[in-house]
Amino acid sequence: MWGIYLDEGSSEIVVSNNVVYNIGWGGLFQHYGANNTIINNVFARTSVIQPPQPGDPIPDGDLRIMNTENHLSWTFTRNI
């Protein structure tokens, strides 16, 4: 289960003032989308859904970027 899940193509969404704690998968998932703002949230005791595959970037805590796109996908501000 994801803490916060922005489904395919979700854009111009503001995700704010949430506590995501002690869940089985990642704290935040975005399936494509553009210009989303993630602000004033707490992500704690979450894990990565799957181990990295060969060639994937190394996961860093609760955030894993799998695909890059040619636009601003999200802005992270004042999150813990």
Tab-separated table of N, CA and C in Angstrom:
chain	number	residue	atom	x	y	z
A	1	MET	N	0.849	-1.175	0.000
A	1	MET	CA	0.000	0.000	0.000
A	1	MET	C	0.891	1.234	0.000
A	2	TRP	N	0.559	2.192	-0.819
A	2	TRP	CA	1.265	3.472	-0.863
A	2	TRP	C	0.640	4.436	0.142
A	3	GLY	N	1.448	5.315	0.695
A	3	GLY	CA	0.915	6.344	1.587
A	3	GLY	C	0.070	7.352	0.826
A	4	ILE	N	0.648	7.935	-0.220
A	4	ILE	CA	-0.048	8.887	-1.091
A	4	ILE	C	0.186	8.422	-2.515
A	5	TYR	N	-0.882	8.305	-3.291
A	5	TYR	CA	-0.797	7.760	-4.651
A	5	TYR	C	-1.426	8.741	-5.628
A	6	LEU	N	-0.610	9.295	-6.500
A	6	LEU	CA	-1.115	10.166	-7.564
A	6	LEU	C	-1.158	9.333	-8.837
A	7	ASP	N	-2.348	9.020	-9.307
A	7	ASP	CA	-2.518	8.098	-10.429
A	7	ASP	C	-2.040	8.718	-11.739
A	8	GLU	N	-2.033	7.917	-12.767
A	8	GLU	CA	-1.448	8.278	-14.059
A	8	GLU	C	-1.955	9.619	-14.577
A	9	GLY	N	-0.999	10.501	-14.827
A	9	GLY	CA	-1.331	11.793	-15.408
A	9	GLY	C	-1.836	12.838	-14.432
A	10	SER	N	-1.875	12.535	-13.128
A	10	SER	CA	-2.321	13.540	-12.153
A	10	SER	C	-1.409	14.753	-12.222
A	11	SER	N	-1.982	15.918	-12.453
A	11	SER	CA	-1.188	17.136	-12.625
A	11	SER	C	-1.825	18.303	-11.882
A	12	GLU	N	-0.984	19.278	-11.504
A	12	GLU	CA	-1.431	20.481	-10.802
A	12	GLU	C	-2.087	20.148	-9.458
A	13	ILE	N	-1.621	19.091	-8.786
A	13	ILE	CA	-2.157	18.661	-7.490
A	13	ILE	C	-1.279	19.228	-6.381
A	14	VAL	N	-1.890	19.676	-5.282
A	14	VAL	CA	-1.152	20.075	-4.086
A	14	VAL	C	-1.423	19.024	-3.014
A	15	VAL	N	-0.365	18.389	-2.532
A	15	VAL	CA	-0.443	17.408	-1.451
A	15	VAL	C	0.186	18.076	-0.237
A	16	SER	N	-0.627	18.379	0.793
A	16	SER	CA	-0.080	19.138	1.922
A	16	SER	C	-0.617	18.651	3.262
A	17	ASN	N	0.223	18.832	4.290
A	17	ASN	CA	-0.152	18.616	5.689
A	17	ASN	C	-0.628	17.196	5.980
A	18	ASN	N	0.099	16.200	5.475
A	18	ASN	CA	-0.210	14.797	5.731
A	18	ASN	C	0.878	14.166	6.581
A	19	VAL	N	0.501	13.133	7.332
A	19	VAL	CA	1.467	12.279	8.014
A	19	VAL	C	1.320	10.893	7.411
A	20	VAL	N	2.398	10.399	6.819
A	20	VAL	CA	2.427	9.056	6.240
A	20	VAL	C	3.401	8.260	7.094
A	21	TYR	N	2.890	7.266	7.827
A	21	TYR	CA	3.698	6.591	8.838
A	21	TYR	C	3.447	5.088	8.847
A	22	ASN	N	4.530	4.327	8.914
A	22	ASN	CA	4.486	2.888	9.154
A	22	ASN	C	3.617	2.143	8.141
A	23	ILE	N	3.949	2.297	6.877
A	23	ILE	CA	3.224	1.588	5.829
A	23	ILE	C	4.170	0.627	5.127
A	24	GLY	N	3.623	-0.311	4.395
A	24	GLY	CA	4.418	-1.371	3.797
A	24	GLY	C	5.181	-0.984	2.551
A	25	TRP	N	4.738	0.016	1.823
A	25	TRP	CA	5.410	0.383	0.586
A	25	TRP	C	5.976	1.785	0.711
A	26	GLY	N	6.025	2.526	-0.363
A	26	GLY	CA	6.622	3.860	-0.342
A	26	GLY	C	5.682	4.924	0.186
A	27	GLY	N	6.257	6.023	0.621
A	27	GLY	CA	5.464	7.121	1.157
A	27	GLY	C	4.677	7.885	0.109
A	28	LEU	N	5.232	7.959	-1.108
A	28	LEU	CA	4.586	8.728	-2.174
A	28	LEU	C	4.848	8.059	-3.512
A	29	PHE	N	3.807	7.927	-4.315
A	29	PHE	CA	3.941	7.381	-5.667
A	29	PHE	C	3.292	8.348	-6.635
A	30	GLN	N	4.007	8.682	-7.678
A	30	GLN	CA	3.429	9.490	-8.753
A	30	GLN	C	3.609	8.737	-10.051
A	31	HIS	N	2.516	8.417	-10.710
A	31	HIS	CA	2.537	7.707	-11.984
A	31	HIS	C	2.408	8.739	-13.090
A	32	TYR	N	3.530	9.234	-13.533
A	32	TYR	CA	3.600	10.344	-14.486
A	32	TYR	C	2.931	11.568	-13.880
A	33	GLY	N	2.521	12.516	-14.649
A	33	GLY	CA	1.937	13.740	-14.120
A	33	GLY	C	2.925	14.893	-14.181
A	34	ALA	N	2.423	16.094	-13.943
A	34	ALA	CA	3.271	17.281	-14.056
A	34	ALA	C	2.854	18.354	-13.060
A	35	ASN	N	3.834	19.123	-12.621
A	35	ASN	CA	3.611	20.315	-11.801
A	35	ASN	C	2.834	20.048	-10.519
A	36	ASN	N	3.128	18.943	-9.848
A	36	ASN	CA	2.519	18.658	-8.556
A	36	ASN	C	3.386	19.257	-7.457
A	37	THR	N	2.742	19.715	-6.376
A	37	THR	CA	3.443	20.324	-5.251
A	37	THR	C	3.246	19.458	-4.018
A	38	ILE	N	4.355	19.048	-3.413
A	38	ILE	CA	4.341	18.228	-2.205
A	38	ILE	C	4.919	19.111	-1.104
A	39	ILE	N	4.070	19.534	-0.143
A	39	ILE	CA	4.492	20.553	0.826
A	39	ILE	C	3.987	20.241	2.239
A	40	ASN	N	4.853	20.447	3.235
A	40	ASN	CA	4.498	20.312	4.659
A	40	ASN	C	3.959	18.934	5.019
A	41	ASN	N	4.603	17.877	4.564
A	41	ASN	CA	4.203	16.512	4.891
A	41	ASN	C	5.284	15.842	5.724
A	42	VAL	N	4.887	14.806	6.456
A	42	VAL	CA	5.829	13.976	7.200
A	42	VAL	C	5.754	12.567	6.625
A	43	PHE	N	6.905	12.032	6.197
A	43	PHE	CA	7.012	10.659	5.701
A	43	PHE	C	7.957	9.913	6.644
A	44	ALA	N	7.454	8.910	7.363
A	44	ALA	CA	8.291	8.193	8.330
A	44	ALA	C	7.952	6.704	8.335
A	45	ARG	N	8.986	5.885	8.494
A	45	ARG	CA	8.853	4.427	8.557
A	45	ARG	C	8.098	3.868	7.358
A	46	THR	N	8.486	4.303	6.198
A	46	THR	CA	7.958	3.733	4.966
A	46	THR	C	9.090	2.981	4.291
A	47	SER	N	8.775	2.170	3.307
A	47	SER	CA	9.820	1.408	2.630
A	47	SER	C	9.613	1.487	1.129
A	48	VAL	N	10.589	1.002	0.399
A	48	VAL	CA	10.531	0.992	-1.059
A	48	VAL	C	9.772	-0.255	-1.494
A	49	ILE	N	8.882	-0.124	-2.467
A	49	ILE	CA	8.028	-1.228	-2.902
A	49	ILE	C	8.802	-2.418	-3.444
A	50	GLN	N	9.856	-2.185	-4.165
A	50	GLN	CA	10.596	-3.286	-4.772
A	50	GLN	C	12.069	-2.932	-4.787
A	51	PRO	N	12.935	-3.949	-4.778
A	51	PRO	CA	14.358	-3.639	-4.856
A	51	PRO	C	14.698	-3.039	-6.207
A	52	PRO	N	15.744	-2.234	-6.260
A	52	PRO	CA	16.134	-1.655	-7.545
A	52	PRO	C	16.535	-2.730	-8.541
A	53	GLN	N	16.264	-2.481	-9.790
A	53	GLN	CA	16.663	-3.375	-10.876
A	53	GLN	C	17.979	-2.875	-11.456
A	54	PRO	N	18.733	-3.732	-12.143
A	54	PRO	CA	19.986	-3.270	-12.751
A	54	PRO	C	19.756	-2.037	-13.627
A	55	GLY	N	20.556	-1.018	-13.415
A	55	GLY	CA	20.435	0.222	-14.183
A	55	GLY	C	19.544	1.269	-13.537
A	56	ASP	N	18.751	0.889	-12.509
A	56	ASP	CA	17.906	1.863	-11.808
A	56	ASP	C	18.767	2.768	-10.936
A	57	PRO	N	18.308	4.011	-10.692
A	57	PRO	CA	19.002	4.850	-9.716
A	57	PRO	C	18.909	4.211	-8.332
A	58	ILE	N	19.860	4.502	-7.478
A	58	ILE	CA	19.843	3.959	-6.121
A	58	ILE	C	18.761	4.674	-5.324
A	59	PRO	N	17.839	3.923	-4.653
A	59	PRO	CA	16.795	4.577	-3.867
A	59	PRO	C	17.401	5.312	-2.680
A	60	ASP	N	16.808	6.430	-2.316
A	60	ASP	CA	17.281	7.232	-1.203
A	60	ASP	C	16.134	7.414	-0.222
A	61	GLY	N	16.040	6.535	0.759
A	61	GLY	CA	14.985	6.637	1.759
A	61	GLY	C	13.615	6.394	1.168
A	62	ASP	N	12.714	7.349	1.349
A	62	ASP	CA	11.319	7.180	0.966
A	62	ASP	C	11.012	7.629	-0.448
A	63	LEU	N	12.000	8.062	-1.192
A	63	LEU	CA	11.759	8.604	-2.522
A	63	LEU	C	12.555	7.821	-3.550
A	64	ARG	N	11.867	7.362	-4.576
A	64	ARG	CA	12.546	6.651	-5.655
A	64	ARG	C	12.059	7.213	-6.976
A	65	ILE	N	12.977	7.681	-7.785
A	65	ILE	CA	12.632	8.215	-9.097
A	65	ILE	C	12.974	7.157	-10.124
A	66	MET	N	11.949	6.659	-10.819
A	66	MET	CA	12.159	5.564	-11.757
A	66	MET	C	12.281	6.045	-13.191
A	67	ASN	N	11.474	6.986	-13.593
A	67	ASN	CA	11.485	7.487	-14.967
A	67	ASN	C	11.611	9.002	-14.938
A	68	THR	N	12.443	9.530	-15.787
A	68	THR	CA	12.532	10.983	-15.889
A	68	THR	C	11.708	11.451	-17.080
A	69	GLU	N	11.189	12.664	-16.975
A	69	GLU	CA	10.360	13.227	-18.031
A	69	GLU	C	10.885	14.609	-18.391
A	70	ASN	N	10.445	15.149	-19.499
A	70	ASN	CA	10.923	16.441	-19.984
A	70	ASN	C	10.096	17.615	-19.474
A	71	HIS	N	9.629	17.539	-18.241
A	71	HIS	CA	8.909	18.642	-17.602
A	71	HIS	C	9.091	18.513	-16.091
A	72	LEU	N	8.670	19.526	-15.357
A	72	LEU	CA	8.731	19.481	-13.904
A	72	LEU	C	7.639	18.554	-13.396
A	73	SER	N	8.025	17.450	-12.774
A	73	SER	CA	7.045	16.492	-12.266
A	73	SER	C	6.474	16.929	-10.930
A	74	TRP	N	7.352	17.382	-10.027
A	74	TRP	CA	6.893	17.812	-8.716
A	74	TRP	C	7.882	18.765	-8.086
A	75	THR	N	7.378	19.490	-7.082
A	75	THR	CA	8.207	20.347	-6.251
A	75	THR	C	8.021	19.893	-4.813
A	76	PHE	N	9.118	19.563	-4.142
A	76	PHE	CA	9.107	19.169	-2.732
A	76	PHE	C	9.525	20.372	-1.896
A	77	THR	N	8.681	20.756	-0.923
A	77	THR	CA	8.988	21.895	-0.068
A	77	THR	C	8.599	21.586	1.371
A	78	ARG	N	9.505	21.821	2.303
A	78	ARG	CA	9.250	21.686	3.747
A	78	ARG	C	8.617	20.353	4.129
A	79	ASN	N	9.148	19.255	3.657
A	79	ASN	CA	8.707	17.923	4.049
A	79	ASN	C	9.756	17.299	4.965
A	80	ILE	N	9.310	16.392	5.798
A	80	ILE	CA	10.219	15.657	6.676
A	80	ILE	C	10.128	14.189	6.314
